[in-house]
mmCIF file of C-alpha atoms and ligand atoms in Angstrom:
data_model
loop_
_atom_site.group_PDB
_atom_site.id
_atom_site.type_symbol
_atom_site.label_atom_id
_atom_site.label_comp_id
_atom_site.label_asym_id
_atom_site.label_seq_id
_atom_site.Cartn_x
_atom_site.Cartn_y
_atom_site.Cartn_z
ATOM 1 C CA MET A 21 61.499 -85.583 114.946
ATOM 2 C CA PRO A 22 58.394 -85.571 116.623
ATOM 3 C CA THR A 23 56.832 -81.991 117.678
ATOM 4 C CA ASN A 24 57.273 -82.895 121.260
ATOM 5 C CA ARG A 25 60.747 -82.682 121.059
ATOM 6 C CA THR A 26 63.501 -79.018 121.441
ATOM 7 C CA PHE A 27 66.955 -78.649 121.392
ATOM 8 C CA THR A 28 69.045 -77.558 123.784
ATOM 9 C CA MET A 29 73.016 -77.067 124.292
ATOM 10 C CA ILE A 30 74.565 -76.197 127.800
ATOM 11 C CA LYS A 31 77.246 -73.248 126.747
ATOM 12 C CA PRO A 32 80.642 -72.858 127.461
ATOM 13 C CA ASP A 33 80.623 -70.524 130.033
ATOM 14 C CA ALA A 34 77.986 -72.653 132.421
ATOM 15 C CA VAL A 35 79.955 -76.081 131.687
ATOM 16 C CA LYS A 36 83.180 -74.363 132.500
ATOM 17 C CA ASP A 37 81.647 -73.083 135.451
ATOM 18 C CA GLY A 38 80.450 -76.325 136.930
ATOM 19 C CA HIS A 39 76.994 -75.956 136.215
ATOM 20 C CA SER A 40 76.212 -78.945 133.864
ATOM 21 C CA GLY A 41 74.203 -81.304 136.424
ATOM 22 C CA ALA A 42 73.176 -78.612 138.400
ATOM 23 C CA ILE A 43 71.287 -77.324 134.963
ATOM 24 C CA ILE A 44 70.206 -81.099 133.840
ATOM 25 C CA LYS A 45 68.878 -81.580 137.066
ATOM 26 C CA MET A 46 66.602 -78.569 136.320
ATOM 27 C CA ILE A 47 65.650 -79.936 132.667
ATOM 28 C CA GLU A 48 64.833 -83.530 134.227
ATOM 29 C CA GLU A 49 63.249 -81.971 137.209
ATOM 30 C CA ALA A 50 60.440 -79.845 134.874
ATOM 31 C CA GLY A 51 59.894 -82.986 132.932
ATOM 32 C CA PHE A 52 61.406 -83.408 129.947
ATOM 33 C CA ARG A 53 62.817 -86.777 129.036
ATOM 34 C CA ILE A 54 66.720 -86.946 127.266
ATOM 35 C CA VAL A 55 66.648 -88.217 123.844
ATOM 36 C CA ALA A 56 70.510 -87.767 123.202
ATOM 37 C CA VAL A 57 73.120 -86.028 125.337
ATOM 38 C CA LYS A 58 76.913 -85.838 124.537
ATOM 39 C CA LYS A 59 79.911 -83.780 125.205
ATOM 40 C CA THR A 60 81.574 -81.668 122.286
ATOM 41 C CA GLN A 61 83.595 -78.741 121.108
ATOM 42 C CA LEU A 62 82.430 -76.969 118.159
ATOM 43 C CA SER A 63 84.863 -74.987 116.267
ATOM 44 C CA ALA A 64 84.026 -71.157 115.182
ATOM 45 C CA GLU A 65 83.334 -72.307 111.926
ATOM 46 C CA ARG A 66 80.916 -74.706 112.996
ATOM 47 C CA ALA A 67 78.862 -72.332 115.502
ATOM 48 C CA GLY A 68 78.725 -69.994 112.479
ATOM 49 C CA GLU A 69 76.723 -72.354 110.707
ATOM 50 C CA PHE A 70 74.698 -73.202 113.913
ATOM 51 C CA TYR A 71 73.766 -69.526 114.317
ATOM 52 C CA ALA A 72 73.582 -68.834 110.613
ATOM 53 C CA VAL A 73 69.780 -66.857 110.668
ATOM 54 C CA HIS A 74 72.414 -64.413 112.982
ATOM 55 C CA LYS A 75 74.674 -63.540 110.481
ATOM 56 C CA GLU A 76 74.136 -60.010 109.746
ATOM 57 C CA ARG A 77 74.084 -59.387 113.380
ATOM 58 C CA PRO A 78 76.287 -57.503 115.510
ATOM 59 C CA PHE A 79 76.869 -59.347 117.862
ATOM 60 C CA TYR A 80 77.511 -62.593 114.986
ATOM 61 C CA ASN A 81 81.241 -62.962 115.321
ATOM 62 C CA ASP A 82 81.556 -62.288 118.582
ATOM 63 C CA LEU A 83 79.139 -65.275 119.151
ATOM 64 C CA CYS A 84 80.846 -67.473 117.094
ATOM 65 C CA LYS A 85 83.807 -66.728 119.183
ATOM 66 C CA TYR A 86 82.496 -67.395 122.348
ATOM 67 C CA MET A 87 80.358 -70.170 120.806
ATOM 68 C CA SER A 88 83.432 -72.068 120.396
ATOM 69 C CA SER A 89 85.534 -71.143 123.301
ATOM 70 C CA GLY A 90 85.045 -74.426 125.002
ATOM 71 C CA PRO A 91 83.505 -77.372 125.240
ATOM 72 C CA ILE A 92 79.689 -77.667 125.205
ATOM 73 C CA ILE A 93 76.343 -80.105 126.168
ATOM 74 C CA PRO A 94 73.990 -80.555 123.052
ATOM 75 C CA MET A 95 71.133 -82.066 124.291
ATOM 76 C CA ILE A 96 67.451 -83.341 122.290
ATOM 77 C CA LEU A 97 64.275 -83.421 124.885
ATOM 78 C CA GLU A 98 60.903 -84.071 124.954
ATOM 79 C CA LYS A 99 58.017 -83.316 126.984
ATOM 80 C CA GLU A 100 54.696 -81.883 125.495
ATOM 81 C CA ASN A 101 54.685 -78.657 123.970
ATOM 82 C CA GLY A 102 58.356 -78.773 124.989
ATOM 83 C CA VAL A 103 59.750 -75.832 123.024
ATOM 84 C CA ALA A 104 57.298 -73.344 124.437
ATOM 85 C CA ASP A 105 57.768 -75.224 128.118
ATOM 86 C CA PHE A 106 61.571 -74.916 127.929
ATOM 87 C CA ARG A 107 61.759 -71.564 126.786
ATOM 88 C CA THR A 108 60.287 -70.952 130.041
ATOM 89 C CA LEU A 109 61.963 -72.300 131.950
ATOM 90 C CA ILE A 110 65.679 -70.634 130.528
ATOM 91 C CA GLY A 111 64.307 -67.543 131.052
ATOM 92 C CA ALA A 112 64.846 -64.039 128.775
ATOM 93 C CA THR A 113 67.803 -63.864 126.695
ATOM 94 C CA ASN A 114 69.732 -61.197 128.872
ATOM 95 C CA PRO A 115 69.744 -62.353 132.174
ATOM 96 C CA ALA A 116 68.923 -58.957 133.641
ATOM 97 C CA ASN A 117 65.308 -59.707 132.416
ATOM 98 C CA ALA A 118 65.018 -63.242 133.416
ATOM 99 C CA ASP A 119 62.495 -64.511 135.717
ATOM 100 C CA GLU A 120 63.463 -65.450 138.968
ATOM 101 C CA GLY A 121 63.995 -69.526 139.188
ATOM 102 C CA THR A 122 64.793 -69.827 135.439
ATOM 103 C CA ILE A 123 68.312 -71.439 134.672
ATOM 104 C CA ARG A 124 69.449 -68.180 132.908
ATOM 105 C CA LYS A 125 68.500 -66.113 136.024
ATOM 106 C CA LEU A 126 70.499 -68.716 138.132
ATOM 107 C CA PHE A 127 74.109 -69.670 135.803
ATOM 108 C CA ALA A 128 73.826 -66.768 132.787
ATOM 109 C CA LYS A 129 76.808 -64.316 133.274
ATOM 110 C CA SER A 130 75.693 -61.897 130.543
ATOM 111 C CA MET A 131 73.858 -61.159 127.575
ATOM 112 C CA GLU A 132 76.265 -63.417 125.611
ATOM 113 C CA ALA A 133 77.432 -66.165 128.267
ATOM 114 C CA ASN A 134 73.746 -66.810 128.688
ATOM 115 C CA ALA A 135 74.616 -70.236 129.994
ATOM 116 C CA ILE A 136 71.418 -72.374 127.872
ATOM 117 C CA HIS A 137 70.397 -72.341 124.144
ATOM 118 C CA GLY A 138 66.756 -73.668 123.241
ATOM 119 C CA SER A 139 64.973 -73.792 120.669
ATOM 120 C CA ASP A 140 62.578 -71.310 119.090
ATOM 121 C CA SER A 141 60.471 -73.342 116.968
ATOM 122 C CA ASP A 142 59.505 -77.229 115.868
ATOM 123 C CA GLU A 143 61.008 -76.907 113.052
ATOM 124 C CA ASN A 144 64.291 -75.159 113.984
ATOM 125 C CA ALA A 145 64.027 -78.061 117.237
ATOM 126 C CA ALA A 146 64.210 -80.731 114.332
ATOM 127 C CA ILE A 147 66.755 -79.075 112.009
ATOM 128 C CA GLU A 148 69.917 -78.138 115.092
ATOM 129 C CA GLY A 149 68.940 -81.447 116.678
ATOM 130 C CA ASN A 150 70.151 -83.282 113.311
ATOM 131 C CA PHE A 151 73.100 -80.833 113.611
ATOM 132 C CA PHE A 152 74.368 -82.883 116.331
ATOM 133 C CA PHE A 153 72.938 -86.134 116.477
ATOM 134 C CA ALA A 154 72.547 -88.888 113.850
ATOM 135 C CA HIS A 155 69.404 -90.255 113.965
ATOM 136 C CA ILE A 156 70.565 -94.335 115.447
ATOM 137 C CA GLU A 157 71.817 -91.525 118.570
ATOM 138 C CA GLN A 158 67.977 -90.422 119.332
ATOM 139 C CA PHE A 159 66.273 -92.409 121.539
HETATM 140 P P1 LIG B 227 69.890 -68.998 122.367
HETATM 141 O O1 LIG B 227 69.212 -68.997 120.563
HETATM 142 O O2 LIG B 227 70.704 -69.579 122.412
HETATM 143 O O3 LIG B 227 68.547 -69.679 122.688
HETATM 144 O O4 LIG B 227 69.534 -67.537 122.709
HETATM 145 P P2 LIG B 227 67.586 -66.486 122.438
HETATM 146 O O5 LIG B 227 67.085 -66.995 121.419
HETATM 147 O O6 LIG B 227 66.964 -66.066 123.668
HETATM 148 O O7 LIG B 227 68.655 -65.354 121.495
HETATM 149 P P3 LIG B 227 69.337 -64.780 120.229
HETATM 150 O O8 LIG B 227 68.304 -63.500 119.419
HETATM 151 O O9 LIG B 227 68.153 -66.069 118.924
HETATM 152 O O10 LIG B 227 70.280 -64.738 120.006
HETATM 153 C C1 LIG B 227 71.098 -65.748 120.462
HETATM 154 C C2 LIG B 227 72.478 -66.231 121.268
HETATM 155 O O11 LIG B 227 73.294 -64.810 120.706
HETATM 156 C C3 LIG B 227 73.592 -64.168 122.117
HETATM 157 N N1 LIG B 227 73.444 -62.430 121.800
HETATM 158 N N2 LIG B 227 73.988 -61.763 122.134
HETATM 159 N N3 LIG B 227 75.628 -59.202 122.827
HETATM 160 C C4 LIG B 227 74.723 -59.716 122.403
HETATM 161 O O12 LIG B 227 73.647 -58.653 121.853
HETATM 162 C C5 LIG B 227 73.299 -60.917 122.068
HETATM 163 N N4 LIG B 227 72.335 -61.121 121.423
HETATM 164 C C6 LIG B 227 72.339 -62.270 121.734
HETATM 165 C C7 LIG B 227 73.326 -65.153 122.502
HETATM 166 O O13 LIG B 227 74.231 -65.859 123.286
HETATM 167 C C8 LIG B 227 72.036 -65.146 122.395
HETATM 168 O O14 LIG B 227 71.175 -65.967 123.367
HETATM 169 MG MG1 LIG B 228 67.498 -68.275 119.359
#
């Protein structure tokens, strides 16, 4: 995957609350192109695989339960400096610390139910994108 790509998921709380359209609009208006998109639901086991990097953290079990609690919308996105610019667009993990105008400031409910995911490196963006999408689904 080219390094100007990043990976995101609209998380179960934001999908359930009907914020998907508003969030996708913000993403496109910020200059990201959608390379791949679908709606799906993770099992707790598959959520655990996705977040394996956090398996020693105290919040891991709750995170797996939450991330499998309802449908999500995974997407691969493309923009120059995509990973860093997308982290800026979504804001801090804890919405209490997120800047005004960020997706998490607008739509996150808590530190856990924080509306959206964004990859933290080019390497993880490629791994995470390929976790959800076959190569022939990435345009
Ligand atoms: P993400 O990976 O989802 O984009 O979020 P992030 O980089 O901002 O945060 P990270 O440290 O990677 O944590 C992954 C997700 O785990 C949940 N979390 N809960 N209860 C807690 O203390 C806690 N800390 C993290 C959040 O859903 C966070 O986005
Ligand atoms: Mg993270």
